[in-house]
Short mmCIF file of C-alpha atoms and ligand atoms in Angstrom, two decimals:
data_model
loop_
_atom_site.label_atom_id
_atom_site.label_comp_id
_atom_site.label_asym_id
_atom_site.label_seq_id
_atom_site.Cartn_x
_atom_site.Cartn_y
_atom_site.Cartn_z
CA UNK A 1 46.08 7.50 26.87
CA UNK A 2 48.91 5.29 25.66
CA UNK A 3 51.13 6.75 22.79
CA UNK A 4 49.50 5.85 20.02
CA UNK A 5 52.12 5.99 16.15
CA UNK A 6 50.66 8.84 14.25
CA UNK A 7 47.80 8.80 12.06
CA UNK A 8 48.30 10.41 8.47
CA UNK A 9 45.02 11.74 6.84
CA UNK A 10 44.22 12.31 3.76
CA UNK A 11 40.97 14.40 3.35
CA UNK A 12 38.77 14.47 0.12
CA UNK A 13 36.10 17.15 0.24
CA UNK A 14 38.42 18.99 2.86
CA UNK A 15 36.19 22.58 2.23
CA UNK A 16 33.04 20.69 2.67
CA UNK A 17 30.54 20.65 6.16
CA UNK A 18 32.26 17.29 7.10
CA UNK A 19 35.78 18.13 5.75
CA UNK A 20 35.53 21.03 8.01
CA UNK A 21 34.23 18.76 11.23
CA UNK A 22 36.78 16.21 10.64
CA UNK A 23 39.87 18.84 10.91
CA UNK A 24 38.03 20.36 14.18
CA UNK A 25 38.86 16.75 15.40
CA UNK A 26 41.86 16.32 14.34
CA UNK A 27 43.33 19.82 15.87
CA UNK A 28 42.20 18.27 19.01
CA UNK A 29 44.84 15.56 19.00
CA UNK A 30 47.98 16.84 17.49
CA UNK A 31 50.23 13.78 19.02
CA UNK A 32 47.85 11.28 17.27
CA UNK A 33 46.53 12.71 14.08
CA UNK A 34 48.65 14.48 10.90
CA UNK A 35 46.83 16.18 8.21
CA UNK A 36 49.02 14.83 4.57
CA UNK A 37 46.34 16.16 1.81
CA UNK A 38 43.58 18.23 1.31
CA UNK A 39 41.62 17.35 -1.79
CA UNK A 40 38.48 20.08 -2.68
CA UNK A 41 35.59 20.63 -6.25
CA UNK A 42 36.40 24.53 -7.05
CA UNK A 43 37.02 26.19 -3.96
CA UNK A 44 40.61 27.49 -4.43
CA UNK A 45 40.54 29.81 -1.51
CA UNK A 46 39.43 27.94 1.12
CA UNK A 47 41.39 24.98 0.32
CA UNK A 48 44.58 27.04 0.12
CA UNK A 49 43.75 28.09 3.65
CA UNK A 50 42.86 24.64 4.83
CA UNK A 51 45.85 23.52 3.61
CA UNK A 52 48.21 26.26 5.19
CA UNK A 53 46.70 25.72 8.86
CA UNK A 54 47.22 22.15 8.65
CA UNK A 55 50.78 22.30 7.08
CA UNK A 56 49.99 19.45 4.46
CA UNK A 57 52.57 17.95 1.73
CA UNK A 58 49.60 18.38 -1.15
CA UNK A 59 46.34 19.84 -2.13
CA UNK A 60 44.36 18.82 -4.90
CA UNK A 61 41.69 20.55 -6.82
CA UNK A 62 39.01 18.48 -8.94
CA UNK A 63 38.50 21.38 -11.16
CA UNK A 64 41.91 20.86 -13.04
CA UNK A 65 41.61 24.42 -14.86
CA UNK A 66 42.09 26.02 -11.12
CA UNK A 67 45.49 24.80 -10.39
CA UNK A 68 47.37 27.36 -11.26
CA UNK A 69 45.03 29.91 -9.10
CA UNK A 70 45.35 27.32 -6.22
CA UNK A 71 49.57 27.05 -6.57
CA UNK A 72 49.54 31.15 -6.92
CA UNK A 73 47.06 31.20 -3.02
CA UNK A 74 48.85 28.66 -1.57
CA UNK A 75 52.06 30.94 -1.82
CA UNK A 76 50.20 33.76 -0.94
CA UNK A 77 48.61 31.26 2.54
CA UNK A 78 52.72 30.29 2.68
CA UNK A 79 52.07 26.88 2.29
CA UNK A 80 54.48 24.91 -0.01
CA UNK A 81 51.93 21.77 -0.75
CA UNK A 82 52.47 20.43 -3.86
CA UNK A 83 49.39 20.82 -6.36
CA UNK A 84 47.88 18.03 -7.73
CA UNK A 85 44.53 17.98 -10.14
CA UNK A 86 41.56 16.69 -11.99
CA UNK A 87 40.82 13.01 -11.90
CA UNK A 88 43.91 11.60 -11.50
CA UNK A 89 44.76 14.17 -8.79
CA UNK A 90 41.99 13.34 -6.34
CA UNK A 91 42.79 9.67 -6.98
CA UNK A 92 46.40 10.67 -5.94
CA UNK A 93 45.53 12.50 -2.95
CA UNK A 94 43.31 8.91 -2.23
CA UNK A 95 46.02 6.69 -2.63
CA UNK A 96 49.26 8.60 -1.35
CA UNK A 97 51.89 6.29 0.25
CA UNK A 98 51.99 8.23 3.15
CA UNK A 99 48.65 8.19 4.01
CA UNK A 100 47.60 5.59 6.35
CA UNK A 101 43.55 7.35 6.17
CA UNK A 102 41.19 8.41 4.15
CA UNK A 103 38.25 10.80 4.72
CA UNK A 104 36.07 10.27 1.87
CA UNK A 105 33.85 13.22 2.12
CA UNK A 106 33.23 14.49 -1.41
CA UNK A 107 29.42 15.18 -2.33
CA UNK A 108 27.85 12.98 -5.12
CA UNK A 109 29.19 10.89 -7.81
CA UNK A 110 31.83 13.32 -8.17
CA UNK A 111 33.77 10.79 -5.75
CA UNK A 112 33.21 7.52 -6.82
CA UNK A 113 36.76 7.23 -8.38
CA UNK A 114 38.16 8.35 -5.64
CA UNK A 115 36.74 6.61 -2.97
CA UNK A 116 36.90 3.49 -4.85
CA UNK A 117 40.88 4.03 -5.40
CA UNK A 118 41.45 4.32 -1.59
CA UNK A 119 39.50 1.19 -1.11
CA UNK A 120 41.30 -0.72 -3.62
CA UNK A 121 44.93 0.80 -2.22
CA UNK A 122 43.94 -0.89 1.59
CA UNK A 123 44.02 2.94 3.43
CA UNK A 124 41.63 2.81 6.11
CA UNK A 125 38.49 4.19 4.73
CA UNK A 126 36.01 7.02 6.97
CA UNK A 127 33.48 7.02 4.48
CA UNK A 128 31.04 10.10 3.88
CA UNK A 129 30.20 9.74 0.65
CA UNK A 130 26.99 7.73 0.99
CA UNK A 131 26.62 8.40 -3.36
CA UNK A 132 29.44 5.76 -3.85
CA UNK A 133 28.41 3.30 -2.19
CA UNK A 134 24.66 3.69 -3.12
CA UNK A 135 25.53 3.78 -6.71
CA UNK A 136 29.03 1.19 -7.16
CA UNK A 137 27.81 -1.42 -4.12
CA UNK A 138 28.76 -4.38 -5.24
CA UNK A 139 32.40 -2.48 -7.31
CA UNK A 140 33.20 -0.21 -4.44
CA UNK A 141 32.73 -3.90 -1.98
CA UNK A 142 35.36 -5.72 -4.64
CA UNK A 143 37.60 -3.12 -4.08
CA UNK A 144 37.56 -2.91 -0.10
CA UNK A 145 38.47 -6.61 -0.28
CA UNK A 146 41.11 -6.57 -3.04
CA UNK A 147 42.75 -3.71 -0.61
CA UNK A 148 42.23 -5.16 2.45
CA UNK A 149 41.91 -1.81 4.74
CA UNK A 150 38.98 -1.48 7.08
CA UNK A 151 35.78 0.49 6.70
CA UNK A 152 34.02 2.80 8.76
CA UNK A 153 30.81 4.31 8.14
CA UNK A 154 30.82 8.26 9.08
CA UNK A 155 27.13 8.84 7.92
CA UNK A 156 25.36 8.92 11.73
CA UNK A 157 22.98 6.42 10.80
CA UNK A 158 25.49 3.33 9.68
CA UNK A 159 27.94 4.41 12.25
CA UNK A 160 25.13 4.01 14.93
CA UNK A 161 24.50 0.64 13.55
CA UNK A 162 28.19 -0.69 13.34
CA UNK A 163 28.38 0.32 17.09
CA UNK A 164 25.61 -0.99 18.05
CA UNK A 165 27.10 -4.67 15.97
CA UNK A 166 29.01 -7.22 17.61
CA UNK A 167 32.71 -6.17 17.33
CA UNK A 168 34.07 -7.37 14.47
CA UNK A 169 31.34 -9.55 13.17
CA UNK A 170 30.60 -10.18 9.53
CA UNK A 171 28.23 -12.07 7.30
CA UNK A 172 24.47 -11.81 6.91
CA UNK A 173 22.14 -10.46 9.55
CA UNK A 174 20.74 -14.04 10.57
CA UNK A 175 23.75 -15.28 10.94
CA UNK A 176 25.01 -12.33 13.27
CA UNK A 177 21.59 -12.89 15.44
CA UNK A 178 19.97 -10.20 13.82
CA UNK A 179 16.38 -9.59 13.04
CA UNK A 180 16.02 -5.84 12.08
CA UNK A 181 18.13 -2.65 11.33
CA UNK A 182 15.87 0.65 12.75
CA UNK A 183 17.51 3.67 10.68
CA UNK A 184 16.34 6.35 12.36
CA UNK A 185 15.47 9.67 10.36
CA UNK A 186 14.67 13.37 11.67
CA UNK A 187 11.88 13.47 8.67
CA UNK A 188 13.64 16.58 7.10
CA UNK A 189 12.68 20.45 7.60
CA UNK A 190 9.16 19.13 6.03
CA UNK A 191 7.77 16.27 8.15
CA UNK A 192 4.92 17.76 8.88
CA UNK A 193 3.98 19.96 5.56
CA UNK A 194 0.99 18.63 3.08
CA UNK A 195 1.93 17.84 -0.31
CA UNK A 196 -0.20 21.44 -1.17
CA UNK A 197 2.61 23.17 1.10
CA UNK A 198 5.37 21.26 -0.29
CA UNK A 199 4.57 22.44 -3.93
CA UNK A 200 5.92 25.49 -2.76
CA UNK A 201 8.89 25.63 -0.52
CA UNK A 202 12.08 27.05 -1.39
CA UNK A 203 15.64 26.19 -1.79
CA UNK A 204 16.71 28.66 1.73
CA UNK A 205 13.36 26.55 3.06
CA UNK A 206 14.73 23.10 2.12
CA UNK A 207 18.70 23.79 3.27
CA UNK A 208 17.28 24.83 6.89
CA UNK A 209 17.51 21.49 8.71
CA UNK A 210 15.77 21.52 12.05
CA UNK A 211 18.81 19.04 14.37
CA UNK A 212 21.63 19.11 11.66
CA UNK A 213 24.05 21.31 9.68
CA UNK A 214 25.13 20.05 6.59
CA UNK A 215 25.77 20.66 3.35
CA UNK A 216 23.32 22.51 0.40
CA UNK A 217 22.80 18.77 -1.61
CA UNK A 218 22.38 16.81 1.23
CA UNK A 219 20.29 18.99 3.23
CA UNK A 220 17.66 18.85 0.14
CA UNK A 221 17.68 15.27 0.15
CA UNK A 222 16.42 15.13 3.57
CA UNK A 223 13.84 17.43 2.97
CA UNK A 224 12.78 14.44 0.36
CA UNK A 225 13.28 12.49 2.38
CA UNK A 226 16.04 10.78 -0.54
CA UNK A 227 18.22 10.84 2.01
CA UNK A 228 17.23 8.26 4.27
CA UNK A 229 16.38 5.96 0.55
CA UNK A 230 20.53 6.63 0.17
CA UNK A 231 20.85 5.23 3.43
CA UNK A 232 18.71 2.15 3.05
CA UNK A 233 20.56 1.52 -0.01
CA UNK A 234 24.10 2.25 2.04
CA UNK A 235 22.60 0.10 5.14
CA UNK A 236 21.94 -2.73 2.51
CA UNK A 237 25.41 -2.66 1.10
CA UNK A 238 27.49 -2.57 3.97
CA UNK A 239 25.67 -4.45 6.58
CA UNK A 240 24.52 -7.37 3.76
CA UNK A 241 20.92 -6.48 4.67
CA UNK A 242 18.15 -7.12 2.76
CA UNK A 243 15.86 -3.97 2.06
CA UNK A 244 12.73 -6.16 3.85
CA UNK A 245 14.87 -6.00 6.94
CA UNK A 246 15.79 -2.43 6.99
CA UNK A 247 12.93 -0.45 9.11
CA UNK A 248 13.19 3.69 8.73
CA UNK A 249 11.77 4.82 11.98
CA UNK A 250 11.33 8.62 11.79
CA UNK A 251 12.64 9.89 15.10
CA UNK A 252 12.22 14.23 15.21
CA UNK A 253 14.57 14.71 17.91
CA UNK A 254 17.79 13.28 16.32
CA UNK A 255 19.06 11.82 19.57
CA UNK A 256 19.02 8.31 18.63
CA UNK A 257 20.64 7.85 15.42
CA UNK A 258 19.80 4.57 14.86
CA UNK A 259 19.05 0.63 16.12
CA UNK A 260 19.95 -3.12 15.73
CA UNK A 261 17.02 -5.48 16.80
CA UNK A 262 18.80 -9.28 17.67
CA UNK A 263 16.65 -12.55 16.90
CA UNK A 264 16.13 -12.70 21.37
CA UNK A 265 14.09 -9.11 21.70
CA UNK A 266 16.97 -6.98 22.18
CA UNK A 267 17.21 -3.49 20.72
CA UNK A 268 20.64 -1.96 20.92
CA UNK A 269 20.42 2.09 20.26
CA UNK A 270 23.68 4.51 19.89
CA UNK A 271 22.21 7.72 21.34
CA UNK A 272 24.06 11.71 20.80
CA UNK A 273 23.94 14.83 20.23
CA UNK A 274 23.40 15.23 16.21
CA UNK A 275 27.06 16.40 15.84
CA UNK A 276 29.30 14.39 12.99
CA UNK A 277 32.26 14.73 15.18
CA UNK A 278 31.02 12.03 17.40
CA UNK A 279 30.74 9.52 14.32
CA UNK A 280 34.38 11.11 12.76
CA UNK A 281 35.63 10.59 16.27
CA UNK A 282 34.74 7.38 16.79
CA UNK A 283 36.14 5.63 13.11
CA UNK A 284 39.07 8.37 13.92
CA UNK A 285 39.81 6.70 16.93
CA UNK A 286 38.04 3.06 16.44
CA UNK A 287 38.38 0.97 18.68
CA UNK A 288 39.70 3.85 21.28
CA UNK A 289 37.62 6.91 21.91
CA UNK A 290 38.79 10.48 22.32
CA UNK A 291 37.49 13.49 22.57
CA UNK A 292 35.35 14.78 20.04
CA UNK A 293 34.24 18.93 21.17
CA UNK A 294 30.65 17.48 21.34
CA UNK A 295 29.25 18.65 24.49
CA UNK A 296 27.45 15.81 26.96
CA UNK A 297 23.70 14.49 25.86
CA UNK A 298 21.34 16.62 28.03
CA UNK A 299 18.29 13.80 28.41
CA UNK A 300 16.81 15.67 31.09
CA UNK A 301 16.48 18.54 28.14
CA UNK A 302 15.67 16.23 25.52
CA UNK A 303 12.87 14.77 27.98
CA UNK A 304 10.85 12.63 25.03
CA UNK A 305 11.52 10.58 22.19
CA UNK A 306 9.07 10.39 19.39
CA UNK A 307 9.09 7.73 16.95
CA UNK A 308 6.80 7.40 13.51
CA UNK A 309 6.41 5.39 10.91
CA UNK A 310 8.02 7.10 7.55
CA UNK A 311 4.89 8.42 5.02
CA UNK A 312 5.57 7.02 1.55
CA UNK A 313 2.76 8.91 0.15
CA UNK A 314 4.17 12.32 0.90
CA UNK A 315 7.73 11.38 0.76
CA UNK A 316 7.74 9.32 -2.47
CA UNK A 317 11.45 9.56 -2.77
CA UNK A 318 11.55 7.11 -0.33
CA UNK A 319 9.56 4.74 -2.21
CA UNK A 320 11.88 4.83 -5.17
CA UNK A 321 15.10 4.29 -3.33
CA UNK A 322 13.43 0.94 -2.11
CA UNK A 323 12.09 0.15 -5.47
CA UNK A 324 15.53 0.34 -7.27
CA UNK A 325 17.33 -1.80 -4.84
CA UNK A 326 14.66 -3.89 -5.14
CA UNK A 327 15.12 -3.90 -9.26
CA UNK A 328 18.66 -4.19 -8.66
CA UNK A 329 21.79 -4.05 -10.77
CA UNK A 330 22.20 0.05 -12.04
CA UNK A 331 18.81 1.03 -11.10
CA UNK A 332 20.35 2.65 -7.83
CA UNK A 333 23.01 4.36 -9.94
CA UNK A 334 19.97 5.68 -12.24
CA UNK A 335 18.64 7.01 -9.07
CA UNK A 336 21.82 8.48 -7.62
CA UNK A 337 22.17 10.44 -10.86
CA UNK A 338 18.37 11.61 -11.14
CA UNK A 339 18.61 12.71 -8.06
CA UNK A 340 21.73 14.77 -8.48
CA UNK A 341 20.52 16.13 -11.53
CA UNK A 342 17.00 17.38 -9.83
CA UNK A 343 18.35 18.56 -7.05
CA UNK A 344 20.99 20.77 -8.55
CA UNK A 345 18.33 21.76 -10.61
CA UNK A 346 16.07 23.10 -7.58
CA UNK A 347 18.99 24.77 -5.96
CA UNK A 348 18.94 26.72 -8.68
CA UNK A 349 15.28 27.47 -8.66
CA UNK A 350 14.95 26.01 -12.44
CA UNK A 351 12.24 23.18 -11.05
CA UNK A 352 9.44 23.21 -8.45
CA UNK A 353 10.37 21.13 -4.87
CA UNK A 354 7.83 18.58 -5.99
CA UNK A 355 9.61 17.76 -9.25
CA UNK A 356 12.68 16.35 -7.70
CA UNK A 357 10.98 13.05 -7.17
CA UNK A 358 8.93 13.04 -10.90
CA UNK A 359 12.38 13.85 -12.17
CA UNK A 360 13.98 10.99 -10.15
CA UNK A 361 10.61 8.45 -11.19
CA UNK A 362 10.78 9.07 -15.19
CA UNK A 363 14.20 8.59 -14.92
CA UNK A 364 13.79 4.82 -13.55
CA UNK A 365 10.53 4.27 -15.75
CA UNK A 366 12.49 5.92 -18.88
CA UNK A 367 16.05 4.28 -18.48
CA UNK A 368 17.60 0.76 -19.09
CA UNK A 369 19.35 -0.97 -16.26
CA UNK A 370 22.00 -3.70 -16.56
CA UNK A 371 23.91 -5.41 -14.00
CA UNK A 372 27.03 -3.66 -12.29
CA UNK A 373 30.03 -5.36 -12.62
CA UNK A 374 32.99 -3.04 -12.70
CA UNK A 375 33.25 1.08 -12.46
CA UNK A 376 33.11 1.50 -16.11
CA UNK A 377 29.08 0.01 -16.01
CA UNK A 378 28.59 2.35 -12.84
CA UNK A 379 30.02 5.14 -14.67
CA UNK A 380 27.55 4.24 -17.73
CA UNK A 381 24.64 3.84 -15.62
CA UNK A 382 25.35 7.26 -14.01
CA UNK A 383 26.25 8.98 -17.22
CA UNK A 384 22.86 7.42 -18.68
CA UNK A 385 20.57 8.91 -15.61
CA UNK A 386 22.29 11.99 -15.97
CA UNK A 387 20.75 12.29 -19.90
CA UNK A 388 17.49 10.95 -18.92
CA UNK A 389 17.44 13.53 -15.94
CA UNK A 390 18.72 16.47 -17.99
CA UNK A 391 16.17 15.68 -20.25
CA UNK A 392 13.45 15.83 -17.76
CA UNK A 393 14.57 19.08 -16.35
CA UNK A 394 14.72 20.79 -18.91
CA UNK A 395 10.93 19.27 -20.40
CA UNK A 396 9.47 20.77 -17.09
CA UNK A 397 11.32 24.39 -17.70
CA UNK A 398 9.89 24.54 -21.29
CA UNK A 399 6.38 23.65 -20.16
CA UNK A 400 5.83 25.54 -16.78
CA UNK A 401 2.32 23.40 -15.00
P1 LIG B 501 29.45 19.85 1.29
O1 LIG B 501 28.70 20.32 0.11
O2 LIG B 501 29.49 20.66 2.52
O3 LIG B 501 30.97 19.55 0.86
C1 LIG B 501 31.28 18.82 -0.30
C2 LIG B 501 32.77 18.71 -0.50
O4 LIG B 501 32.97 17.99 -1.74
C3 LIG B 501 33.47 20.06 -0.65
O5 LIG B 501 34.74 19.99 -0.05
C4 LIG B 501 33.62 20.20 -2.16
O6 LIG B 501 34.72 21.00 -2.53
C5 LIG B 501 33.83 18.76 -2.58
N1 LIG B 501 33.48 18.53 -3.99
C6 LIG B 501 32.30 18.81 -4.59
N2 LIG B 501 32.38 18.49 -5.91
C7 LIG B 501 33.63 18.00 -6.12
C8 LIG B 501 34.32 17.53 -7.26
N3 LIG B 501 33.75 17.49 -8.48
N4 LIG B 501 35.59 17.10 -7.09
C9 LIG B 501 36.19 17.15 -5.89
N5 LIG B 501 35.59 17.59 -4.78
C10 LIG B 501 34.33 18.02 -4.89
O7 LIG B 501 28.90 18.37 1.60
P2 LIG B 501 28.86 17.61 3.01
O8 LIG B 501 27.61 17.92 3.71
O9 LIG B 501 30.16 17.77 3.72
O10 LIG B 501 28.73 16.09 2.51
C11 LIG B 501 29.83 15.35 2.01
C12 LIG B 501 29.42 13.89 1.87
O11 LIG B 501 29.14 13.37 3.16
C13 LIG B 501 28.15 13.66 1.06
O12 LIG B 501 28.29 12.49 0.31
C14 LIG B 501 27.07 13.52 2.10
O13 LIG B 501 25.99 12.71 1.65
C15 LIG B 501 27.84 12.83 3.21
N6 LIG B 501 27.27 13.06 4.55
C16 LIG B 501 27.25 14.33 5.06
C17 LIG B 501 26.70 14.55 6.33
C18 LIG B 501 26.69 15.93 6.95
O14 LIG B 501 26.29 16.06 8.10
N7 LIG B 501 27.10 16.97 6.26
C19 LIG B 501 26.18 13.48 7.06
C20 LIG B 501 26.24 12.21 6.50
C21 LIG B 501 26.79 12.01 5.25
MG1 LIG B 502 22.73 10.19 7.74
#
């Protein structure tokens, strides 16, 4: 490999499933890749430890009343990173000097400032969190531009698409000789369960994906199926797609993580393990490759690949993702927000599986949209589905079906 200057990183949602895959990578290359900052929600332990092992200048903490717990265990880890915190601290640890990366890999809405701020400073964006992007398109797209860094899509799906793109092509998909975009989907822990059966599964149930390991929010959203209506809504945003030429293919086996169909017949798959290293690796790396720990694709194993059409009937959620980017302006922040709302309130067993989605529905039905024009009307929007949503819940706990 040629010597390559050192990469900086800066990693928001460093404690989290992909925080945790992205510094496996990056101890694999210690000539190419430096770990600056560690950014974490609550997690004051593991972040202190994080940070230790990886020797970075700061650490910050988005709940701002554990900084003083997180300076005290960094000491005790022997780490002198400097604390930063809140807000304004994440948006620091997003937009240091030294940082010529950023992982944006915080769950939910809870990183929208963030992730925004890094666009808007130029860093070179990995992004993970699909809830930005789904719920500040068009802000989070004025920002990229204003900062001028690159992009790369870490969610399997839109990283399997932007390989399977012409290098460095832009515009919209006609123009790039494209007919379709297949996102492929496993169908969840669920695919095959009745609507009677779904009534009644749990939140262990729900967070036990059959091909991939992830975190306790999104892991619920692909038993939804919400998931793969994030993704639509991400696919439309960064590959200027139109929702009529986005296809979700469910595909059980997770091998192919998704498709580009061109105008001339051709259908050009990325195929893989289901391991997020490969995609971290790759926008890591882009446009080298390098080792990722993710072990050869076994196709004699794998054998056959099943594809389905998705089932909008029993997977609703799915519906409404594609209805709200269809109504436009907030209505995909509403949904972002429902959805957080319902599915924290599942996790913790206060509503049924099956009232994520009614939750999510009387939120659109209930809620005003306007257009989306800068982070304070994304910010609204998402405050406003959060009230709606609340109110929901907590309808459905005081009247039990
Ligand atoms: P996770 O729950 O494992 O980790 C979430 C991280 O966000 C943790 O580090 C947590 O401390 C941090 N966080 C939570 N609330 C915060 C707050 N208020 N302020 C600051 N930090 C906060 O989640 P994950 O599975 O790693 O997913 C992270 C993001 O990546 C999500 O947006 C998810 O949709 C996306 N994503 C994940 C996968 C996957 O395989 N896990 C795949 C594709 C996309
Ligand atoms: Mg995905």
């Amino acid at each position: 490999m040629s010597a390559m200057p050192l990469q900086s990183i800066s990693i928001l949602g460093a404690t989290g499933s992909i925080g945790r895959s992205t510094l496996d990578v990056v101890a694999r290359h210690p000539g190419r890749f430096s770990v600056c900052a560690v950014a974490a929600g609550s997690n004051v332990e593991a972040l202190a430890r994080i940070a230790a092992q990886h020797g970075v200048r700061y650490a910050a903490i988005g709940d701002a009343g554990r900084a003083s717990e997180l300076r005290r265990r960094l000491r005790e880890f022997g780490s002198r990173a400097e604390v930063l915190a809140g807000a304004e601290g994440l948006i620091g640890c997003a937009t240091l000097p030294e940082a010529d990366c950023v992982m944006a890999a915080i769950v939910g809405a809870a990183g929208l400032g963030a992730t925004i701020a890094a666009a808007r400073a130029g860093k070179k964006l990995l992004l993970a969190n699909k809830e930005a992007l789904v719920a500040a398109g068009p802000v989070f797209l004025a920002a990229l531009h204003a900062g001028g860094g690159a992009l790369l899509p870490i969610d399997s799906e839109h990283n399997a698409i932007f390989q399977c793109l012409p290098p460095g092509s832009r515009g919209n998909l006609g123009v790039r000789g494209i007919r379709r975009i297949l996102l492929t989907g496993s169908g969840g822990p669920f695919r095959v369960r009745s609507r009677r059966e779904l009534a009644q599964v749990t939140p262990a149930q729900a967070c036990a994906h059959p091909t991939w390991t992830m975190g306790p929010k999104i892991s619920v959203d692909s038993a939804t199926m919400m998931n793969k209506g994030l993704e639509v809504i991400e696919a439309h945003w960064l590959f200027e797609a139109p929702p009529e030429a986005i296809q979700v293919v469910v595909h059980p086996q997770s091998v192919i993580h998704s498709m580009v169909e061109y105008l001339d017949g051709s259908v050009i798959a990325q195929l893989g393990n289901p391991d997020m290293r490969t995609p971290i690796a790759q926008a890591l790396a882009y446009p080298e490759r390098i080792e990722a720990g993710v072990g050869p694709l076994d196709l004699f194993r794998v054998g056959a690949l099943e594809f389905k059409a998705p089932d909008f009937e029993r997977f609703p959620a799915l519906r409404l993702a594609y209805a709200s980017l269809e109504r436009g302006g907030s209505a995909p922040a509403l949904l972002n927000a429902a959805n957080e709302v319902a599915v924290s309130a599942f996790l913790a067993r206060r509503i049924p599986f099956l009232e994520i989605e009614r939750v999510i529905e009387a939120t659109l039905q209930g809620a005003a949209t306007g257009p989306i024009r800068s982070l304070e009307d994304v910010m609204e929007a998402d405050r406003l589905g959060r009230e709606h949503a609340l109110r929901q819940v907590a309808r459905l706990e005081a009247a039990p079906a």
